[in-house]
Amino acid sequence: EMYVVANKYLQDGQYHSAAEFFEILNNKSPFTKNSERNRVLGIYSYYMDRNYSQAYAESNYFLQLYPRSEHVDWVMFMQAYSSYKEYRNWVQEKIGSDRARNDLSKLEDAYRKAQTLIDLYPKSKYVAAASLLQQKVNSIKARENMDVASFYFDKGAYIAAIKRSEFVLGEYSSSCLLPDSLDLLQASYAKLGLESWAKDIAKLKKINGFK
């Protein structure tokens, strides 16, 4: 009866109530034949309720209880994405704000969890989504490093700006910030009077179709 109520809340989109009922159900009947299914639905309810920390914790507990479950790859992806969402919550994502200056530990964890899924279950249908998540993480980290490089440039610390720009080029060459890092690198060389190096960067930008 408790499952019927919890599932009804879930189907109706009342995720907070669904999560509460699944939590009670899992606590009262932790080892029934349906407990694995109930925990999967509980994780989903927490996630849809934007309670990402609890979705992460429940995912971790599930993986300890059911390491051979057919749902392991899905749970691992949910754990990775919950960690990412804890860093970038739905409000900030909606308005397009950036949290690159904040603690990146959640992003690092999301990347690692996604990589674990890719390594352990390379044929999983969630591998593509996990790879996309890693690209999102790298994009935010690239932006953080570009913010730091721009800060150094504005302060006249051109060598530091160059080093940080080169780091972005080396570590995040596939990011959309590649043109920005080249622009800053060129400007920093010019400020230091290294005109030939600045011209080399200009040629590189032209070859790659950047203005």
PDB file of C-alpha atoms in Angstrom:
ATOM      1  CA  GLU A   1       0.000   0.000   0.000  1.00  0.00           C
ATOM      2  CA  MET A   2       2.851   2.370   0.782  1.00  0.00           C
ATOM      3  CA  TYR A   3       4.438   1.613  -2.600  1.00  0.00           C
ATOM      4  CA  VAL A   4       1.177   2.359  -4.397  1.00  0.00           C
ATOM      5  CA  VAL A   5       0.972   5.745  -2.674  1.00  0.00           C
ATOM      6  CA  ALA A   6       4.636   6.556  -3.334  1.00  0.00           C
ATOM      7  CA  ASN A   7       4.376   5.563  -6.990  1.00  0.00           C
ATOM      8  CA  LYS A   8       1.180   7.602  -7.406  1.00  0.00           C
ATOM      9  CA  TYR A   9       2.973  10.687  -6.109  1.00  0.00           C
ATOM     10  CA  LEU A  10       5.837   9.953  -8.485  1.00  0.00           C
ATOM     11  CA  GLN A  11       3.555   9.562 -11.502  1.00  0.00           C
ATOM     12  CA  ASP A  12       1.762  12.789 -10.605  1.00  0.00           C
ATOM     13  CA  GLY A  13       5.046  14.705 -10.456  1.00  0.00           C
ATOM     14  CA  GLN A  14       4.830  15.278  -6.698  1.00  0.00           C
ATOM     15  CA  TYR A  15       8.455  14.319  -6.256  1.00  0.00           C
ATOM     16  CA  HIS A  16       8.962  15.604  -2.734  1.00  0.00           C
ATOM     17  CA  SER A  17       6.098  13.492  -1.394  1.00  0.00           C
ATOM     18  CA  ALA A  18       7.222  10.528  -3.475  1.00  0.00           C
ATOM     19  CA  ALA A  19      10.745  10.786  -2.064  1.00  0.00           C
ATOM     20  CA  GLU A  20       9.389  10.911   1.487  1.00  0.00           C
ATOM     21  CA  PHE A  21       7.238   7.831   0.993  1.00  0.00           C
ATOM     22  CA  PHE A  22       9.979   5.846  -0.713  1.00  0.00           C
ATOM     23  CA  GLU A  23      12.316   6.757   2.136  1.00  0.00           C
ATOM     24  CA  ILE A  24       9.818   5.467   4.699  1.00  0.00           C
ATOM     25  CA  LEU A  25       9.223   2.354   2.608  1.00  0.00           C
ATOM     26  CA  ASN A  26      12.933   1.636   2.258  1.00  0.00           C
ATOM     27  CA  ASN A  27      13.513   2.118   5.970  1.00  0.00           C
ATOM     28  CA  LYS A  28      10.609  -0.112   6.975  1.00  0.00           C
ATOM     29  CA  SER A  29      11.243  -2.848   4.407  1.00  0.00           C
ATOM     30  CA  PRO A  30      14.915  -2.653   3.432  1.00  0.00           C
ATOM     31  CA  PHE A  31      15.366  -6.222   2.194  1.00  0.00           C
ATOM     32  CA  THR A  32      12.182  -7.320   0.464  1.00  0.00           C
ATOM     33  CA  LYS A  33      12.083  -8.692  -3.086  1.00  0.00           C
ATOM     34  CA  ASN A  34      11.097  -5.236  -4.318  1.00  0.00           C
ATOM     35  CA  SER A  35      13.556  -3.187  -2.261  1.00  0.00           C
ATOM     36  CA  GLU A  36      15.975  -2.790  -5.200  1.00  0.00           C
ATOM     37  CA  ARG A  37      13.223  -1.318  -7.375  1.00  0.00           C
ATOM     38  CA  ASN A  38      12.028   0.905  -4.530  1.00  0.00           C
ATOM     39  CA  ARG A  39      15.493   2.349  -3.999  1.00  0.00           C
ATOM     40  CA  VAL A  40      15.873   3.088  -7.707  1.00  0.00           C
ATOM     41  CA  LEU A  41      12.583   4.985  -7.649  1.00  0.00           C
ATOM     42  CA  GLY A  42      13.632   6.720  -4.458  1.00  0.00           C
ATOM     43  CA  ILE A  43      16.835   7.961  -6.100  1.00  0.00           C
ATOM     44  CA  TYR A  44      14.847   9.228  -9.060  1.00  0.00           C
ATOM     45  CA  SER A  45      12.360  10.977  -6.764  1.00  0.00           C
ATOM     46  CA  TYR A  46      15.119  12.755  -4.861  1.00  0.00           C
ATOM     47  CA  TYR A  47      16.763  13.841  -8.101  1.00  0.00           C
ATOM     48  CA  MET A  48      13.540  15.165  -9.615  1.00  0.00           C
ATOM     49  CA  ASP A  49      12.846  16.999  -6.352  1.00  0.00           C
ATOM     50  CA  ARG A  50      16.252  18.686  -6.844  1.00  0.00           C
ATOM     51  CA  ASN A  51      17.480  17.156  -3.598  1.00  0.00           C
ATOM     52  CA  TYR A  52      20.769  16.296  -5.245  1.00  0.00           C
ATOM     53  CA  SER A  53      22.727  15.639  -2.078  1.00  0.00           C
ATOM     54  CA  GLN A  54      20.232  12.974  -0.997  1.00  0.00           C
ATOM     55  CA  ALA A  55      20.078  11.492  -4.491  1.00  0.00           C
ATOM     56  CA  TYR A  56      23.882  11.215  -4.367  1.00  0.00           C
ATOM     57  CA  ALA A  57      23.856   9.598  -0.928  1.00  0.00           C
ATOM     58  CA  GLU A  58      21.124   7.122  -1.884  1.00  0.00           C
ATOM     59  CA  SER A  59      22.997   6.239  -5.068  1.00  0.00           C
ATOM     60  CA  ASN A  60      26.118   5.520  -3.066  1.00  0.00           C
ATOM     61  CA  TYR A  61      24.175   3.306  -0.651  1.00  0.00           C
ATOM     62  CA  PHE A  62      22.512   1.471  -3.536  1.00  0.00           C
ATOM     63  CA  LEU A  63      25.878   0.663  -5.109  1.00  0.00           C
ATOM     64  CA  GLN A  64      27.034  -0.831  -1.825  1.00  0.00           C
ATOM     65  CA  LEU A  65      23.888  -2.939  -1.448  1.00  0.00           C
ATOM     66  CA  TYR A  66      23.482  -4.064  -5.052  1.00  0.00           C
ATOM     67  CA  PRO A  67      26.868  -4.041  -6.830  1.00  0.00           C
ATOM     68  CA  ARG A  68      25.573  -6.554  -9.403  1.00  0.00           C
ATOM     69  CA  SER A  69      22.251  -4.877 -10.088  1.00  0.00           C
ATOM     70  CA  GLU A  70      21.139  -4.379 -13.679  1.00  0.00           C
ATOM     71  CA  HIS A  71      20.585  -0.737 -12.733  1.00  0.00           C
ATOM     72  CA  VAL A  72      24.156  -0.087 -11.559  1.00  0.00           C
ATOM     73  CA  ASP A  73      25.166   1.928 -14.630  1.00  0.00           C
ATOM     74  CA  TRP A  74      22.084   4.149 -14.328  1.00  0.00           C
ATOM     75  CA  VAL A  75      22.685   4.678 -10.608  1.00  0.00           C
ATOM     76  CA  MET A  76      26.336   5.561 -11.251  1.00  0.00           C
ATOM     77  CA  PHE A  77      25.281   8.123 -13.835  1.00  0.00           C
ATOM     78  CA  MET A  78      22.690   9.587 -11.458  1.00  0.00           C
ATOM     79  CA  GLN A  79      25.363   9.904  -8.792  1.00  0.00           C
ATOM     80  CA  ALA A  80      27.713  11.696 -11.181  1.00  0.00           C
ATOM     81  CA  TYR A  81      25.004  14.045 -12.419  1.00  0.00           C
ATOM     82  CA  SER A  82      23.750  14.744  -8.899  1.00  0.00           C
ATOM     83  CA  SER A  83      27.239  15.838  -7.927  1.00  0.00           C
ATOM     84  CA  TYR A  84      27.360  18.121 -10.973  1.00  0.00           C
ATOM     85  CA  LYS A  85      23.940  19.549 -10.108  1.00  0.00           C
ATOM     86  CA  GLU A  86      25.054  20.268  -6.554  1.00  0.00           C
ATOM     87  CA  TYR A  87      27.694  22.524  -8.056  1.00  0.00           C
ATOM     88  CA  ARG A  88      25.410  24.185 -10.557  1.00  0.00           C
ATOM     89  CA  ASN A  89      21.877  24.299  -9.215  1.00  0.00           C
ATOM     90  CA  TRP A  90      18.777  24.694 -11.309  1.00  0.00           C
ATOM     91  CA  VAL A  91      18.303  28.415 -10.651  1.00  0.00           C
ATOM     92  CA  GLN A  92      21.808  29.320 -11.769  1.00  0.00           C
ATOM     93  CA  GLU A  93      21.552  26.997 -14.727  1.00  0.00           C
ATOM     94  CA  LYS A  94      18.274  28.645 -15.743  1.00  0.00           C
ATOM     95  CA  ILE A  95      19.680  32.172 -15.702  1.00  0.00           C
ATOM     96  CA  GLY A  96      22.966  31.076 -17.249  1.00  0.00           C
ATOM     97  CA  SER A  97      25.190  32.236 -14.401  1.00  0.00           C
ATOM     98  CA  ASP A  98      28.617  30.766 -13.863  1.00  0.00           C
ATOM     99  CA  ARG A  99      30.042  29.397 -10.622  1.00  0.00           C
ATOM    100  CA  ALA A 100      33.561  28.912 -11.885  1.00  0.00           C
ATOM    101  CA  ARG A 101      34.996  30.854  -8.961  1.00  0.00           C
ATOM    102  CA  ASN A 102      33.440  28.490  -6.436  1.00  0.00           C
ATOM    103  CA  ASP A 103      34.776  25.283  -4.957  1.00  0.00           C
ATOM    104  CA  LEU A 104      35.308  22.807  -7.792  1.00  0.00           C
ATOM    105  CA  SER A 105      35.315  19.642  -5.672  1.00  0.00           C
ATOM    106  CA  LYS A 106      31.792  18.682  -6.787  1.00  0.00           C
ATOM    107  CA  LEU A 107      32.797  19.086 -10.407  1.00  0.00           C
ATOM    108  CA  GLU A 108      35.885  16.953  -9.915  1.00  0.00           C
ATOM    109  CA  ASP A 109      33.776  14.278  -8.231  1.00  0.00           C
ATOM    110  CA  ALA A 110      31.214  14.348 -11.047  1.00  0.00           C
ATOM    111  CA  TYR A 111      33.999  13.890 -13.605  1.00  0.00           C
ATOM    112  CA  ARG A 112      35.498  10.957 -11.676  1.00  0.00           C
ATOM    113  CA  LYS A 113      32.146   9.233 -11.210  1.00  0.00           C
ATOM    114  CA  ALA A 114      31.390   9.595 -14.911  1.00  0.00           C
ATOM    115  CA  GLN A 115      34.808   8.168 -15.774  1.00  0.00           C
ATOM    116  CA  THR A 116      34.210   5.185 -13.491  1.00  0.00           C
ATOM    117  CA  LEU A 117      30.980   4.459 -15.332  1.00  0.00           C
ATOM    118  CA  ILE A 118      32.745   4.708 -18.695  1.00  0.00           C
ATOM    119  CA  ASP A 119      35.581   2.440 -17.556  1.00  0.00           C
ATOM    120  CA  LEU A 120      33.429  -0.245 -15.915  1.00  0.00           C
ATOM    121  CA  TYR A 121      30.511  -0.266 -18.338  1.00  0.00           C
ATOM    122  CA  PRO A 122      31.840   0.848 -21.740  1.00  0.00           C
ATOM    123  CA  LYS A 123      28.793  -0.620 -23.531  1.00  0.00           C
ATOM    124  CA  SER A 124      26.252   1.074 -21.283  1.00  0.00           C
ATOM    125  CA  LYS A 125      23.676   3.310 -22.949  1.00  0.00           C
ATOM    126  CA  TYR A 126      24.625   5.983 -20.410  1.00  0.00           C
ATOM    127  CA  VAL A 127      28.244   6.263 -21.588  1.00  0.00           C
ATOM    128  CA  ALA A 128      27.388   8.959 -24.126  1.00  0.00           C
ATOM    129  CA  ALA A 129      25.624  11.018 -21.454  1.00  0.00           C
ATOM    130  CA  ALA A 130      28.549  10.504 -19.075  1.00  0.00           C
ATOM    131  CA  SER A 131      30.977  11.755 -21.735  1.00  0.00           C
ATOM    132  CA  LEU A 132      28.788  14.804 -22.334  1.00  0.00           C
ATOM    133  CA  LEU A 133      28.792  15.474 -18.610  1.00  0.00           C
ATOM    134  CA  GLN A 134      32.580  15.403 -18.606  1.00  0.00           C
ATOM    135  CA  GLN A 135      32.587  17.936 -21.438  1.00  0.00           C
ATOM    136  CA  LYS A 136      30.355  20.218 -19.368  1.00  0.00           C
ATOM    137  CA  VAL A 137      32.705  19.900 -16.411  1.00  0.00           C
ATOM    138  CA  ASN A 138      35.723  20.721 -18.556  1.00  0.00           C
ATOM    139  CA  SER A 139      33.931  23.722 -20.033  1.00  0.00           C
ATOM    140  CA  ILE A 140      33.321  25.209 -16.584  1.00  0.00           C
ATOM    141  CA  LYS A 141      36.891  24.506 -15.493  1.00  0.00           C
ATOM    142  CA  ALA A 142      38.190  26.116 -18.678  1.00  0.00           C
ATOM    143  CA  ARG A 143      36.115  29.205 -17.941  1.00  0.00           C
ATOM    144  CA  GLU A 144      37.510  29.357 -14.414  1.00  0.00           C
ATOM    145  CA  ASN A 145      41.060  29.320 -15.728  1.00  0.00           C
ATOM    146  CA  MET A 146      40.259  31.959 -18.344  1.00  0.00           C
ATOM    147  CA  ASP A 147      38.771  34.165 -15.626  1.00  0.00           C
ATOM    148  CA  VAL A 148      42.028  33.862 -13.700  1.00  0.00           C
ATOM    149  CA  ALA A 149      44.088  34.591 -16.828  1.00  0.00           C
ATOM    150  CA  SER A 150      41.982  37.691 -17.533  1.00  0.00           C
ATOM    151  CA  PHE A 151      42.444  38.827 -13.944  1.00  0.00           C
ATOM    152  CA  TYR A 152      46.233  38.568 -14.283  1.00  0.00           C
ATOM    153  CA  PHE A 153      46.140  40.431 -17.602  1.00  0.00           C
ATOM    154  CA  ASP A 154      44.073  43.279 -16.141  1.00  0.00           C
ATOM    155  CA  LYS A 155      46.567  43.554 -13.278  1.00  0.00           C
ATOM    156  CA  GLY A 156      49.504  43.739 -15.688  1.00  0.00           C
ATOM    157  CA  ALA A 157      50.839  40.319 -14.724  1.00  0.00           C
ATOM    158  CA  TYR A 158      51.290  39.285 -18.337  1.00  0.00           C
ATOM    159  CA  ILE A 159      53.594  36.320 -17.751  1.00  0.00           C
ATOM    160  CA  ALA A 160      51.085  34.814 -15.337  1.00  0.00           C
ATOM    161  CA  ALA A 161      48.319  35.482 -17.889  1.00  0.00           C
ATOM    162  CA  ILE A 162      50.365  33.702 -20.551  1.00  0.00           C
ATOM    163  CA  LYS A 163      50.950  30.655 -18.365  1.00  0.00           C
ATOM    164  CA  ARG A 164      47.254  30.364 -17.503  1.00  0.00           C
ATOM    165  CA  SER A 165      46.232  30.842 -21.155  1.00  0.00           C
ATOM    166  CA  GLU A 166      48.690  28.153 -22.214  1.00  0.00           C
ATOM    167  CA  PHE A 167      47.227  25.861 -19.560  1.00  0.00           C
ATOM    168  CA  VAL A 168      43.757  26.306 -21.080  1.00  0.00           C
ATOM    169  CA  LEU A 169      45.178  25.598 -24.546  1.00  0.00           C
ATOM    170  CA  GLY A 170      46.874  22.451 -23.323  1.00  0.00           C
ATOM    171  CA  GLU A 171      44.186  21.025 -21.071  1.00  0.00           C
ATOM    172  CA  TYR A 172      40.975  22.243 -22.709  1.00  0.00           C
ATOM    173  CA  SER A 173      41.853  22.613 -26.382  1.00  0.00           C
ATOM    174  CA  SER A 174      38.425  21.333 -27.416  1.00  0.00           C
ATOM    175  CA  SER A 175      36.523  23.908 -25.375  1.00  0.00           C
ATOM    176  CA  CYS A 176      34.686  26.866 -26.876  1.00  0.00           C
ATOM    177  CA  LEU A 177      37.146  29.115 -25.044  1.00  0.00           C
ATOM    178  CA  LEU A 178      39.990  28.293 -27.423  1.00  0.00           C
ATOM    179  CA  PRO A 179      39.604  31.606 -29.333  1.00  0.00           C
ATOM    180  CA  ASP A 180      39.504  33.565 -26.048  1.00  0.00           C
ATOM    181  CA  SER A 181      42.683  31.914 -24.783  1.00  0.00           C
ATOM    182  CA  LEU A 182      44.471  32.677 -28.078  1.00  0.00           C
ATOM    183  CA  ASP A 183      43.286  36.298 -27.955  1.00  0.00           C
ATOM    184  CA  LEU A 184      44.595  36.719 -24.427  1.00  0.00           C
ATOM    185  CA  LEU A 185      47.853  35.010 -25.296  1.00  0.00           C
ATOM    186  CA  GLN A 186      48.366  37.302 -28.285  1.00  0.00           C
ATOM    187  CA  ALA A 187      47.553  40.410 -26.255  1.00  0.00           C
ATOM    188  CA  SER A 188      49.903  39.361 -23.452  1.00  0.00           C
ATOM    189  CA  TYR A 189      52.786  38.819 -25.887  1.00  0.00           C
ATOM    190  CA  ALA A 190      52.109  42.238 -27.405  1.00  0.00           C
ATOM    191  CA  LYS A 191      52.124  43.903 -23.979  1.00  0.00           C
ATOM    192  CA  LEU A 192      55.511  42.326 -23.281  1.00  0.00           C
ATOM    193  CA  GLY A 193      56.878  43.600 -26.603  1.00  0.00           C
ATOM    194  CA  LEU A 194      57.126  40.099 -28.055  1.00  0.00           C
ATOM    195  CA  GLU A 195      55.719  41.131 -31.402  1.00  0.00           C
ATOM    196  CA  SER A 196      56.982  38.131 -33.373  1.00  0.00           C
ATOM    197  CA  TRP A 197      55.300  35.763 -30.928  1.00  0.00           C
ATOM    198  CA  ALA A 198      52.110  37.803 -31.066  1.00  0.00           C
ATOM    199  CA  LYS A 199      52.190  37.567 -34.878  1.00  0.00           C
ATOM    200  CA  ASP A 200      52.636  33.792 -34.637  1.00  0.00           C
ATOM    201  CA  ILE A 201      49.468  33.589 -32.554  1.00  0.00           C
ATOM    202  CA  ALA A 202      47.665  35.780 -35.090  1.00  0.00           C
ATOM    203  CA  LYS A 203      48.703  33.356 -37.864  1.00  0.00           C
ATOM    204  CA  LEU A 204      47.516  30.407 -35.773  1.00  0.00           C
ATOM    205  CA  LYS A 205      44.135  32.074 -35.258  1.00  0.00           C
ATOM    206  CA  LYS A 206      43.803  32.696 -38.989  1.00  0.00           C
ATOM    207  CA  ILE A 207      44.652  29.065 -39.817  1.00  0.00           C
ATOM    208  CA  ASN A 208      41.928  27.897 -37.422  1.00  0.00           C
ATOM    209  CA  GLY A 209      39.398  30.347 -38.767  1.00  0.00           C
ATOM    210  CA  PHE A 210      39.333  32.612 -35.705  1.00  0.00           C
ATOM    211  CA  LYS A 211      39.073  36.359 -36.116  1.00  0.00           C
TER     212      LYS A 211
END
